[in-house]
PDB file of C-alpha atoms in Angstrom:
ATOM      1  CA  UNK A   9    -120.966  98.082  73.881  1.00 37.00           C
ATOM      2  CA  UNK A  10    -119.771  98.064  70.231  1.00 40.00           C
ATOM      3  CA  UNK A  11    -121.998  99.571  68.082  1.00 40.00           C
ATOM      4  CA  UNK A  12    -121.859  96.860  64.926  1.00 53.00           C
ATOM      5  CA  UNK A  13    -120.816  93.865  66.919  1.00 42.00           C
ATOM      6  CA  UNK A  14    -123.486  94.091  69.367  1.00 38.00           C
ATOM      7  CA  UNK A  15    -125.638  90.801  69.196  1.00 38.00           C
ATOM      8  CA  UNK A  16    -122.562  88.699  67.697  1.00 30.00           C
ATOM      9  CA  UNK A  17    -122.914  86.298  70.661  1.00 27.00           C
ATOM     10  CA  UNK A  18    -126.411  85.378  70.196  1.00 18.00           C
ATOM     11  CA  UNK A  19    -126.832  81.781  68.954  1.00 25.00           C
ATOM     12  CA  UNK A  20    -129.712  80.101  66.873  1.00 23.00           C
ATOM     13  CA  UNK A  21    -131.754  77.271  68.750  1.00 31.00           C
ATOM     14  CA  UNK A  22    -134.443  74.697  68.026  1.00 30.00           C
ATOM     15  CA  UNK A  23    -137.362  76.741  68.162  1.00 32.00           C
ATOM     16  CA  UNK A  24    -136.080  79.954  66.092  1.00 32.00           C
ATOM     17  CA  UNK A  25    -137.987  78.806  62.939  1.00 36.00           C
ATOM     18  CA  UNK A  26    -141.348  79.435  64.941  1.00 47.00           C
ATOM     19  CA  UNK A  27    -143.165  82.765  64.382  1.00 50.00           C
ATOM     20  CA  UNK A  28    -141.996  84.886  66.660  1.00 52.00           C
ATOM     21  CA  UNK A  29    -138.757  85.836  68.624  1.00 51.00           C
ATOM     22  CA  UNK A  30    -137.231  83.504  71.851  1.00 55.00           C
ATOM     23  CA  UNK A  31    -136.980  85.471  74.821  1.00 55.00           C
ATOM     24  CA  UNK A  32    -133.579  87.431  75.847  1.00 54.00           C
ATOM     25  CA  UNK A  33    -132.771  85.480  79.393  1.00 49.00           C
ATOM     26  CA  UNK A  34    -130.398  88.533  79.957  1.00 48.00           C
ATOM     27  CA  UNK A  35    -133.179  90.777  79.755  1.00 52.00           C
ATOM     28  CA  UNK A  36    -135.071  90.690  83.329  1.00 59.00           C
ATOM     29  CA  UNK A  37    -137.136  93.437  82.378  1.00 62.00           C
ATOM     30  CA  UNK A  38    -138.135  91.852  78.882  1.00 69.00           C
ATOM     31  CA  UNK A  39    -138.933  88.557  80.834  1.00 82.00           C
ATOM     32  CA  UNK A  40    -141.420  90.250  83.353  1.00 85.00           C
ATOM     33  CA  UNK A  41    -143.020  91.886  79.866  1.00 86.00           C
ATOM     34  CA  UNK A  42    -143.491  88.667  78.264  1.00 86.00           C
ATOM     35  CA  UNK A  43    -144.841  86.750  80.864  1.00 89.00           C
ATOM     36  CA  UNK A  44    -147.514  89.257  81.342  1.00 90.00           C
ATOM     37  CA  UNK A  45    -148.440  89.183  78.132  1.00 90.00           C
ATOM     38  CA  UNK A  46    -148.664  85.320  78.192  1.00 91.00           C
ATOM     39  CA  UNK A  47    -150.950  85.536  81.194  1.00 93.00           C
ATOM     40  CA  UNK A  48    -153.045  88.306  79.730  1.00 92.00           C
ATOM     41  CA  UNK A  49    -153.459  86.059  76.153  1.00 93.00           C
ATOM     42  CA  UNK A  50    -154.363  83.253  78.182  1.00 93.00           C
ATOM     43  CA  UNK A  51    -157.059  84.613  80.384  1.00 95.00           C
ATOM     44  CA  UNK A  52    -158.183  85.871  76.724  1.00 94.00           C
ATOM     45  CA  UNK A  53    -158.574  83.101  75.330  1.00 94.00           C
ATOM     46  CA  UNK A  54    -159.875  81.082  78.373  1.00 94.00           C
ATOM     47  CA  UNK A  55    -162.572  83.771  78.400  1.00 94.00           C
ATOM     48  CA  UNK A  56    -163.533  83.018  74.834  1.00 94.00           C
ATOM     49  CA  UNK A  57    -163.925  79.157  75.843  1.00 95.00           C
ATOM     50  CA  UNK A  58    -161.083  78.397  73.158  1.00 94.00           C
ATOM     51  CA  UNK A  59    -158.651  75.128  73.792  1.00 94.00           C
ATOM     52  CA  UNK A  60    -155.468  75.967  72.905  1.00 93.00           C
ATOM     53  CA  UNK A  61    -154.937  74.029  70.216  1.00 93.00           C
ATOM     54  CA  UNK A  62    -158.319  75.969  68.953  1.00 93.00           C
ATOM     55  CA  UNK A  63    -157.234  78.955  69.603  1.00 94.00           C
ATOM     56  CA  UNK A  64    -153.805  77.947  67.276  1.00 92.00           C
ATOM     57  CA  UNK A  65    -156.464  76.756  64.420  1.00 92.00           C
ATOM     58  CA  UNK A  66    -158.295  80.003  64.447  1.00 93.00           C
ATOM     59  CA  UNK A  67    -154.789  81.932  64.192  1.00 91.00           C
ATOM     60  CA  UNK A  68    -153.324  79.664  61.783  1.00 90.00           C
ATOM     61  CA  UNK A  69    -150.127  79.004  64.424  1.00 88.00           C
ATOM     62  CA  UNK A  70    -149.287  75.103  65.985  1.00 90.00           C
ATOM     63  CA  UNK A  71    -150.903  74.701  69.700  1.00 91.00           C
ATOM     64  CA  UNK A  72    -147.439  74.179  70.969  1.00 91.00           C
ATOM     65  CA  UNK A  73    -146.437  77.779  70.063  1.00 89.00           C
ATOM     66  CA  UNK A  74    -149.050  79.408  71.367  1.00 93.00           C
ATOM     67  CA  UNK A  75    -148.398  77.690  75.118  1.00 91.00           C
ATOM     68  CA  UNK A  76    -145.087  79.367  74.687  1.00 90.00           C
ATOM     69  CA  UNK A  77    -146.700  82.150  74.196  1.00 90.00           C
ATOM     70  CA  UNK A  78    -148.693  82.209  77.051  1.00 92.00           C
ATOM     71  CA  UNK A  79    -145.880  80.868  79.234  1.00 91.00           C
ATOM     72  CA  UNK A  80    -143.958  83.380  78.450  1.00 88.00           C
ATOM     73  CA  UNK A  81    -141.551  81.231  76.450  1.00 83.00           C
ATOM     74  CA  UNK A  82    -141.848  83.330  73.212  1.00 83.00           C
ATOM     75  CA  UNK A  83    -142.506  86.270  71.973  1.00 82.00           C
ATOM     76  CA  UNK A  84    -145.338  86.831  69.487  1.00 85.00           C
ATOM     77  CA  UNK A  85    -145.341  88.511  66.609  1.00 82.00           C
ATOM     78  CA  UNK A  86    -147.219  91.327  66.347  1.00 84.00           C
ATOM     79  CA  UNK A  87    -149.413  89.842  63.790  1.00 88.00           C
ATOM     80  CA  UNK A  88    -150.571  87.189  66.299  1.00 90.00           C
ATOM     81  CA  UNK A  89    -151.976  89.429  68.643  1.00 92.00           C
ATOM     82  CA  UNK A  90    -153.761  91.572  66.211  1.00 93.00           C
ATOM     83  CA  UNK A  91    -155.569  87.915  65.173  1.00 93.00           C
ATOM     84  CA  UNK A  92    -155.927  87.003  68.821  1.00 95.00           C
ATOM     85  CA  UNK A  93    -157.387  90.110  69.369  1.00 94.00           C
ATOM     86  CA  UNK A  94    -159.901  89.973  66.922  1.00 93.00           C
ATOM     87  CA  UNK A  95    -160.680  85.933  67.510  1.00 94.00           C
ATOM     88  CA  UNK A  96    -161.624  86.773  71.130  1.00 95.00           C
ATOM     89  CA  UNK A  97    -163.544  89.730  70.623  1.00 94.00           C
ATOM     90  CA  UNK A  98    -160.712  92.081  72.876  1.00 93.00           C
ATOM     91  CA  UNK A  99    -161.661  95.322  71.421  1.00 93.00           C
ATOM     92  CA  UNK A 100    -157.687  96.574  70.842  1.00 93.00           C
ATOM     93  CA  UNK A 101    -157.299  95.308  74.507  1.00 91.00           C
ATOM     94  CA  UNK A 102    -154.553  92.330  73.186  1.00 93.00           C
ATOM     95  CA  UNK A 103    -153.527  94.769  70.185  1.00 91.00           C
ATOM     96  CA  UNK A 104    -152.430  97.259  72.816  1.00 90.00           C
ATOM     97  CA  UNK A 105    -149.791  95.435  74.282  1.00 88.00           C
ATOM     98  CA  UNK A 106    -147.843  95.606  71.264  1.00 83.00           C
ATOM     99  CA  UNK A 107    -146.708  98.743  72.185  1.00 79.00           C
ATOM    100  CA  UNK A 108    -145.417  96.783  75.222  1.00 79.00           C
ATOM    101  CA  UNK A 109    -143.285  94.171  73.377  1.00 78.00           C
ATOM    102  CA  UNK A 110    -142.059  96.483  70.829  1.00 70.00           C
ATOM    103  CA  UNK A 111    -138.496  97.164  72.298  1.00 65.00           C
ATOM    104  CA  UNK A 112    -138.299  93.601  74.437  1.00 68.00           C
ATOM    105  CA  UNK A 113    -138.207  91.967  70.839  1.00 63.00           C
ATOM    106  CA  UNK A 114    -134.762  92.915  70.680  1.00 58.00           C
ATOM    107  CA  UNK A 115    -132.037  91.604  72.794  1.00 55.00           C
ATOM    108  CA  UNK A 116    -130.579  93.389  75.817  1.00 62.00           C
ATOM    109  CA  UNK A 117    -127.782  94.569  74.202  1.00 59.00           C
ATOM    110  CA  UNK A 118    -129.368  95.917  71.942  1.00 57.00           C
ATOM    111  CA  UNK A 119    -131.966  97.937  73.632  1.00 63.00           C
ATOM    112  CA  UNK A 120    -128.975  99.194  75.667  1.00 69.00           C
ATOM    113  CA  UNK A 121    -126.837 100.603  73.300  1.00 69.00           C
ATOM    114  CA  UNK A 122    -130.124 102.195  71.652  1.00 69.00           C
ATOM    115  CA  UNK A 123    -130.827 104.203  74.912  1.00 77.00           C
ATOM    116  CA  UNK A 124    -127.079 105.250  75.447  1.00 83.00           C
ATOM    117  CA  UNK A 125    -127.500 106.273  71.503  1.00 84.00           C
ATOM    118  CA  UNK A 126    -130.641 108.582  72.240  1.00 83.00           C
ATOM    119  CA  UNK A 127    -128.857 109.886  75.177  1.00 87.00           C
ATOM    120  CA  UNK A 128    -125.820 111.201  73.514  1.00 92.00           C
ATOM    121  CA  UNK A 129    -125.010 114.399  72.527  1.00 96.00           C
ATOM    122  CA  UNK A 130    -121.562 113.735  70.199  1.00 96.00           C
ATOM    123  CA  UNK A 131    -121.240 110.140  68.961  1.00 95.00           C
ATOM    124  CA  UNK A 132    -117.370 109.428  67.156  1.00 96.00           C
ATOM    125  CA  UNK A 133    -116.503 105.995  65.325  1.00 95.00           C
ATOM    126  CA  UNK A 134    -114.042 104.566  63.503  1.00 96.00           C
ATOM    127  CA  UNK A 135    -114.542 101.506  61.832  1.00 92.00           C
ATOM    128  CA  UNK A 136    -112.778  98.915  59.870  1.00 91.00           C
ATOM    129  CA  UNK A 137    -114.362  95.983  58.157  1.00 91.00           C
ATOM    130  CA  UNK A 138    -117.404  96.983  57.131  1.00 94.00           C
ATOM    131  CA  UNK A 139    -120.218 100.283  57.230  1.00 96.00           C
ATOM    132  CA  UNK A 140    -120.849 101.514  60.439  1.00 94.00           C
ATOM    133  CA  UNK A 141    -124.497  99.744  61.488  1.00 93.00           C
ATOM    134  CA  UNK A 142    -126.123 103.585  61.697  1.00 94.00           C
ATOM    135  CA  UNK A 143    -124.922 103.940  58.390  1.00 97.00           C
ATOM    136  CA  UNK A 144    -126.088 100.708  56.724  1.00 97.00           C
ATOM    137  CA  UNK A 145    -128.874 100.024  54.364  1.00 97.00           C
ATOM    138  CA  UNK A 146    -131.172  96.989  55.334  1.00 97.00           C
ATOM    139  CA  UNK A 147    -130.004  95.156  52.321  1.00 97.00           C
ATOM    140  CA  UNK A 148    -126.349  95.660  53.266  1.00 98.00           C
ATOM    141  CA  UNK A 149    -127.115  94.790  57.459  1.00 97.00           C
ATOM    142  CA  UNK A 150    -128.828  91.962  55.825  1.00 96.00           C
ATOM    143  CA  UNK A 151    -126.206  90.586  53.828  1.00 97.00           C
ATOM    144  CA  UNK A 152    -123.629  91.027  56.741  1.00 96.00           C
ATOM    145  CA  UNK A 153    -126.617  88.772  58.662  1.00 95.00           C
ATOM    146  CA  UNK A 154    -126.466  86.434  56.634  1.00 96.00           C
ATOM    147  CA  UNK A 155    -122.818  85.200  56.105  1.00 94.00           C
ATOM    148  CA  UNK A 156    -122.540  85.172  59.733  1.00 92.00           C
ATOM    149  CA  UNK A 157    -121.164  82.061  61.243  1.00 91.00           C
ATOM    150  CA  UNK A 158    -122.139  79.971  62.939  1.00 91.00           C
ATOM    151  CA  UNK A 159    -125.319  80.871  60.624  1.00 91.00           C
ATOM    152  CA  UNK A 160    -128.394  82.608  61.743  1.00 88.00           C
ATOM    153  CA  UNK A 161    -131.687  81.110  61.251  1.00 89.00           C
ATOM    154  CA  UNK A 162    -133.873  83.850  58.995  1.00 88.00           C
ATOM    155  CA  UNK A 163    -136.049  84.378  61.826  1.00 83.00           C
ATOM    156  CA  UNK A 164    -133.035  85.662  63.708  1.00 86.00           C
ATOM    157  CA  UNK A 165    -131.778  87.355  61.036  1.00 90.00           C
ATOM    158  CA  UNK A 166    -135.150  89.153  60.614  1.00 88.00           C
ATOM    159  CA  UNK A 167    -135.188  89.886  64.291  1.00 83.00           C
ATOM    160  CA  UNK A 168    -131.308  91.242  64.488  1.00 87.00           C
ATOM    161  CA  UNK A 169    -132.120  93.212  61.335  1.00 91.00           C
ATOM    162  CA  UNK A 170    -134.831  95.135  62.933  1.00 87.00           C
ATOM    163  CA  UNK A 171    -132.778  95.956  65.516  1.00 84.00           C
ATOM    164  CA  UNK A 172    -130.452  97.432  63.729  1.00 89.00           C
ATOM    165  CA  UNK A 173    -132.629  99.471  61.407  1.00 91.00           C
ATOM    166  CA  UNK A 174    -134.384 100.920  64.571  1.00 86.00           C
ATOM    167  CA  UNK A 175    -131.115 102.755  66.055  1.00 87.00           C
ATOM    168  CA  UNK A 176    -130.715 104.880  62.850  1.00 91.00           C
ATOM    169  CA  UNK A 177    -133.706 106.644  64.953  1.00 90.00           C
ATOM    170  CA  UNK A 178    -130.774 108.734  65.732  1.00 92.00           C
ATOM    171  CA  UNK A 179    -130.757 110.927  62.635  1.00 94.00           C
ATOM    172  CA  UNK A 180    -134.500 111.961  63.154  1.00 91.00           C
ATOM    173  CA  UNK A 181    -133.272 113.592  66.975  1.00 90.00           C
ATOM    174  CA  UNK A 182    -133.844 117.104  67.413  1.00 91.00           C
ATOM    175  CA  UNK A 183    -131.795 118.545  68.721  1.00 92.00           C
ATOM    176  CA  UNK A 184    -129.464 116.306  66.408  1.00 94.00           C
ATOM    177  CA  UNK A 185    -126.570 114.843  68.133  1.00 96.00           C
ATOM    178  CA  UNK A 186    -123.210 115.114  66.403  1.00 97.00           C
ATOM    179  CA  UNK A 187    -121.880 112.288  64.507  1.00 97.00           C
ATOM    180  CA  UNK A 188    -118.565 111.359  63.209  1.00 97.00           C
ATOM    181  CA  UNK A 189    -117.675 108.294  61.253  1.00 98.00           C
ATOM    182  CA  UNK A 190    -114.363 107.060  59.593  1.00 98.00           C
ATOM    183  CA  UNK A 191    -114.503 104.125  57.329  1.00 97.00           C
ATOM    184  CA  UNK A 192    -111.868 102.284  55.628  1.00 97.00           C
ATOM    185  CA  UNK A 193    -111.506 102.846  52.069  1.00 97.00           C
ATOM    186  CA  UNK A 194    -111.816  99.171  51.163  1.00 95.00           C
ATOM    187  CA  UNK A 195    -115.658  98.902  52.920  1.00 96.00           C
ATOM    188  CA  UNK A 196    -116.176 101.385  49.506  1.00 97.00           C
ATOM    189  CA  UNK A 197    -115.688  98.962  47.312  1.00 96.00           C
ATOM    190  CA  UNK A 198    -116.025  95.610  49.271  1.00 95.00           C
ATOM    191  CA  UNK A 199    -119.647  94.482  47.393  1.00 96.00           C
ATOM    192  CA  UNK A 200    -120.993  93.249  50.111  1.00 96.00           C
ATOM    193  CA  UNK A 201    -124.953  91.713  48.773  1.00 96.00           C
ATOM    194  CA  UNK A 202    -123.679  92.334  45.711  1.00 97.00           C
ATOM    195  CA  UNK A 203    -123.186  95.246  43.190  1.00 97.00           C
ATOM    196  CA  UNK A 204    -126.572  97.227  43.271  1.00 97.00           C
ATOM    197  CA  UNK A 205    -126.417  96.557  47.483  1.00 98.00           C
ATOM    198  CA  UNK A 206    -123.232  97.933  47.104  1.00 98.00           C
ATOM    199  CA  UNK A 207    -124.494 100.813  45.019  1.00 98.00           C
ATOM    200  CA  UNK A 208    -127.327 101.369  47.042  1.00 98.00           C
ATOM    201  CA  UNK A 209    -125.264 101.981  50.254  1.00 98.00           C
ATOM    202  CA  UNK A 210    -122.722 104.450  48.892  1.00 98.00           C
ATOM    203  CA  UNK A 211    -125.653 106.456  47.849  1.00 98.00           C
ATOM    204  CA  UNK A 212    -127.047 105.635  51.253  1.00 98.00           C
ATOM    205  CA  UNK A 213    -123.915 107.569  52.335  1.00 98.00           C
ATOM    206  CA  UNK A 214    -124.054 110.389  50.081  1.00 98.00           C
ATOM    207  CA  UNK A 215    -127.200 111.033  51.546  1.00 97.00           C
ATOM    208  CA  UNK A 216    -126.438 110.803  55.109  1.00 97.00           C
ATOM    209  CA  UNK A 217    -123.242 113.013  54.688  1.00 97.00           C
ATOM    210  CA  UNK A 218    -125.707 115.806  53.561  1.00 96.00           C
ATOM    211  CA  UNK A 219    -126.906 116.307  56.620  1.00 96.00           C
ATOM    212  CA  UNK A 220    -125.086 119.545  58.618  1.00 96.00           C
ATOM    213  CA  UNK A 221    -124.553 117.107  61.656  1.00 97.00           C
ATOM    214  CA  UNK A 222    -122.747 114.530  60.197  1.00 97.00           C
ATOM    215  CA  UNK A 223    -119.442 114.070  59.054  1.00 98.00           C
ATOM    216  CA  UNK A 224    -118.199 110.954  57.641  1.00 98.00           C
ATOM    217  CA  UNK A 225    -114.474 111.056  56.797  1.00 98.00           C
ATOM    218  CA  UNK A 226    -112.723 108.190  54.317  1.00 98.00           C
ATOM    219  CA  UNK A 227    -109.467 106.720  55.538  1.00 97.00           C
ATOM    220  CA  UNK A 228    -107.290 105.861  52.352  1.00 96.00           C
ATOM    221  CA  UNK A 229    -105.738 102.636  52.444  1.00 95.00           C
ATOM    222  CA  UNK A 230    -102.329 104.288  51.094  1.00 93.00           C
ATOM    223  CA  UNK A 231    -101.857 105.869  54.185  1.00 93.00           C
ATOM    224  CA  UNK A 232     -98.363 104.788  56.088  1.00 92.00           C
ATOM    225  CA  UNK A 233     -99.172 106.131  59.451  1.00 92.00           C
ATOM    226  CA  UNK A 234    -102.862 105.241  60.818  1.00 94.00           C
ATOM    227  CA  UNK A 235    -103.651 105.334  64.425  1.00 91.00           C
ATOM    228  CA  UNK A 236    -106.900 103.140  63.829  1.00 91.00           C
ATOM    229  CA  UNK A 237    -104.776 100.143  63.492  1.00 90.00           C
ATOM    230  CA  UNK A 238    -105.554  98.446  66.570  1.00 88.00           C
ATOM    231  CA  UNK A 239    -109.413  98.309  65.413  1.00 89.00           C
ATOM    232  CA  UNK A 240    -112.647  99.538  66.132  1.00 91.00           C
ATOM    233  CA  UNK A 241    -112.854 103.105  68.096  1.00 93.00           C
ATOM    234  CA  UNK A 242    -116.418 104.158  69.589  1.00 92.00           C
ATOM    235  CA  UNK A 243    -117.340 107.124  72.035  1.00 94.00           C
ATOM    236  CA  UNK A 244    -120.565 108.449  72.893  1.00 94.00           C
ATOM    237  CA  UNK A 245    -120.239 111.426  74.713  1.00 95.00           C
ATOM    238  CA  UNK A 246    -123.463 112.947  77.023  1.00 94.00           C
ATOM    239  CA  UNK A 247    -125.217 116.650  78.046  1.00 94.00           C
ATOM    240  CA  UNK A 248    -123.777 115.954  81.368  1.00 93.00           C
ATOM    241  CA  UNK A 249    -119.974 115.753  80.282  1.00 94.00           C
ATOM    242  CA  UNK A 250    -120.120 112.050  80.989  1.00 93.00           C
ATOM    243  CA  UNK A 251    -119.121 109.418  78.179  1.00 92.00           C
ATOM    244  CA  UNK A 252    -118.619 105.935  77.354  1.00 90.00           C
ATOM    245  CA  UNK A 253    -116.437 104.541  74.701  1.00 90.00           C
ATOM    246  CA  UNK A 254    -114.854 100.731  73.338  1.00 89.00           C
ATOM    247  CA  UNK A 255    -112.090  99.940  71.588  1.00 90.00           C
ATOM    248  CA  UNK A 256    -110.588  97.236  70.265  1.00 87.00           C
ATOM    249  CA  UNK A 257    -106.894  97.854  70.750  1.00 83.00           C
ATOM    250  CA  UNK A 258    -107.440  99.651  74.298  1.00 86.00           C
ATOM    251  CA  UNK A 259    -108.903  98.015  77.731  1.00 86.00           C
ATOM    252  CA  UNK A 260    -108.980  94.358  76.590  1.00 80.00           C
ATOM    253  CA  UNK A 261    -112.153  95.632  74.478  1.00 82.00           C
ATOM    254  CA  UNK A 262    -114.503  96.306  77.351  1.00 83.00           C
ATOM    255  CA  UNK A 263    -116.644  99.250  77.804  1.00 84.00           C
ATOM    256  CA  UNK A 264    -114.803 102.407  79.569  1.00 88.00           C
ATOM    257  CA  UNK A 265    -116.096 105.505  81.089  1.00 89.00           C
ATOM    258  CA  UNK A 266    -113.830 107.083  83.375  1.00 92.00           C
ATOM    259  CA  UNK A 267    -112.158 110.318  82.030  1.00 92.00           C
ATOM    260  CA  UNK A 268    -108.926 109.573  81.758  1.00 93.00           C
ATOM    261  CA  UNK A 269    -109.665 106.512  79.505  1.00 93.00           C
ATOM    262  CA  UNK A 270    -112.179 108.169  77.627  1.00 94.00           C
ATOM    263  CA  UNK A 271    -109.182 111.262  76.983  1.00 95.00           C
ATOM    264  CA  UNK A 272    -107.112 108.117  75.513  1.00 94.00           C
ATOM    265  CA  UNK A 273    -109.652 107.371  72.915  1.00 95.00           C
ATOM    266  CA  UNK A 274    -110.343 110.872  72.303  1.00 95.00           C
ATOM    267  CA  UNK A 275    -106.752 111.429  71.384  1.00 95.00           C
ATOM    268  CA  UNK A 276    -107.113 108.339  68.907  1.00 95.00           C
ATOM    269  CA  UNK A 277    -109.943 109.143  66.996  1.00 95.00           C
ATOM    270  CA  UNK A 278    -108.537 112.847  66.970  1.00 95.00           C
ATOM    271  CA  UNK A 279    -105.446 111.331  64.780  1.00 96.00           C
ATOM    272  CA  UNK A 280    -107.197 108.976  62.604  1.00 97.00           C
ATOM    273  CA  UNK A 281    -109.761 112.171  61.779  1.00 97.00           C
ATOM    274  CA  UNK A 282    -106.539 114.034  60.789  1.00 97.00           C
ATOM    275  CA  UNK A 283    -104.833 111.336  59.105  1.00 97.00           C
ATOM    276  CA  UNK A 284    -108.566 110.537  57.260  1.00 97.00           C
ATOM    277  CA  UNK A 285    -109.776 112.381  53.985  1.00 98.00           C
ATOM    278  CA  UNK A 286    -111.444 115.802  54.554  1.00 98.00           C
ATOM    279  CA  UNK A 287    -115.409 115.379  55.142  1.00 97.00           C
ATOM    280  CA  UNK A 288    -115.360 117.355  50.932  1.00 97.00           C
ATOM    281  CA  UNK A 289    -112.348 115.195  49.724  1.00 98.00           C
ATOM    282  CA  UNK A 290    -114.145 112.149  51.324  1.00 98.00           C
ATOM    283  CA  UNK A 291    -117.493 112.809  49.333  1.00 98.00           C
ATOM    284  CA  UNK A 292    -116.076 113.252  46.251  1.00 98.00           C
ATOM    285  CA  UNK A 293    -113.863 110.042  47.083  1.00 98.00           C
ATOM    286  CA  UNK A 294    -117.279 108.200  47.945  1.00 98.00           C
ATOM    287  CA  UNK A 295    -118.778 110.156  44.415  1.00 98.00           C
ATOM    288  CA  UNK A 296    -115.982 108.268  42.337  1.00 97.00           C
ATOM    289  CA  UNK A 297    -116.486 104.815  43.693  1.00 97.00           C
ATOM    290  CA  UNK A 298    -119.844 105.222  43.315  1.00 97.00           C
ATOM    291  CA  UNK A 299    -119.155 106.177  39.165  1.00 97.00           C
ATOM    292  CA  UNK A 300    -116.758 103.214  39.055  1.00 96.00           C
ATOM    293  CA  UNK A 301    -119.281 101.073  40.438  1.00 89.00           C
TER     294      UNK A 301
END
């Protein structure tokens, strides 16, 4: 369930240069969507008297994509189906399913953790090697994309980059959830992109830590006792006292959600908040890196 490593398993594949996005095989839901789709498209396009190599001509896409399409194999672009939808004379019929492949474009994980995020009520997170992902700019998310290895092809790197942009839905909630992040002092001033990237995000942070439900705490690298040592700490707590957390150094990394575990966490992200910079002393902290940058 980690927040920023969610996705890390995914793998590129022969057919991610094609416009659009390969289907999630972990996603049952997602599958039933897309095949639908397909099927729908089809009977378009069948209805139209279009081959389907045609029908790719008209569109400006190969006829091999679009029978993955329409098999349920991939998953358009939303682009395609406005074309499609205007080729066959649909009337918004094909344009409307958009709205129904708008959250299957993302992987499973993904659309998981973004429901548990628009559930919860107090989200805490400590983090180590980099900005949190709600906290990230899409040139710095893109960057960290990008050096992945092995390397993502740029359609996948669109695709996970989207995904991640989408969850910082979470600071438009009302009623606003509360949100508490620690970060590392050396993810400051680690240019990640690139000096102006790096720029970019502190300011990105500056902003964020304006708003009254937020607090995002620095932990100084000079500090001798640190209780975030064993890695990433996450818990997302819920309106009906229920919670789930992750952490690196606690439950061989897996997901946890019975109280007792979830107190254990608590009590760790309790002492690196105390051991942390003040929310004030961590803005100014952020303000000076920023000036030296």
């Amino acid at each position: 369930m980690s927040v920023d490593e969610v996705g890390t398993e995914w793998q590129t594949d022969a057919g991610a240069d094609e416009p659009g996005w390969d289907v999630d095989p972990d996603g049952e839901s997602g599958v039933a969507v897309v095949a639908a789709v397909g099927r729908q498209l089809r009977a378009w396009r069948e209805a139209a008297g279009l081959t389907a190599a045609e029908f790719g001509t008209r569109l400006g896409y190969g006829e091999n994509l679009i029978y993955k399409v329409e098999g349920g194999r991939r998953i358009p672009r939303p682009e395609l189906l406005d074309m499609a939808d205007e080729v066959c004379g649909a009337g918004g019929k094909i344009v409307a399913m958009k709205k129904d492949l708008a959250e299957v474009r993302y992987p499973k994980k993904v659309r998981d953790l973004a429901k548990l995020e628009a559930r919860a009520v107090e989200v805490a997170v400590y983090s180590n090697h980099s900005i949190h992902g709600l906290l990230q700019t899409p040139e710095y998310a893109r960057a960290l994309f990008e050096m992945r290895r092995p390397a993502y092809s740029e359609d996948e790197v669109e695709r996970v980059l989207a995904a991640r942009m989408s969850r910082q839905s979470i600071f438009e909630r009302s009623p606003a959830p509360s949100l508490s992040f620690v970060l590392e002092e050396v993810t400051l001033r680690r240019p990640v992109g690139g000096t102006m990237v790096l720029r970019r995000q502190l300011q990105r942070l500056l902003e964020v830590g304006r708003l009254r439900n937020v607090d995002i705490q620095v932990m100084p690298t000079c500090r001798e006792e640190h209780a975030g040592m064993d890695g990433v700490i996450e818990i997302l707590k819920f309106a009906d006292g229920t919670a789930v957390g992750r952490s690196d150094g606690a439950f061989a990394g897996r997901p946890v959600a019975e109280p007792r575990q979830i107190r254990i966490l608590d009590l760790r992200c309790g002492m690196i908040r105390a051991q942390a910079l003040t929310p004030r002393e961590s803005r100014a902290y952020i303000e000076r890196v920023l000036g030296e940058t």
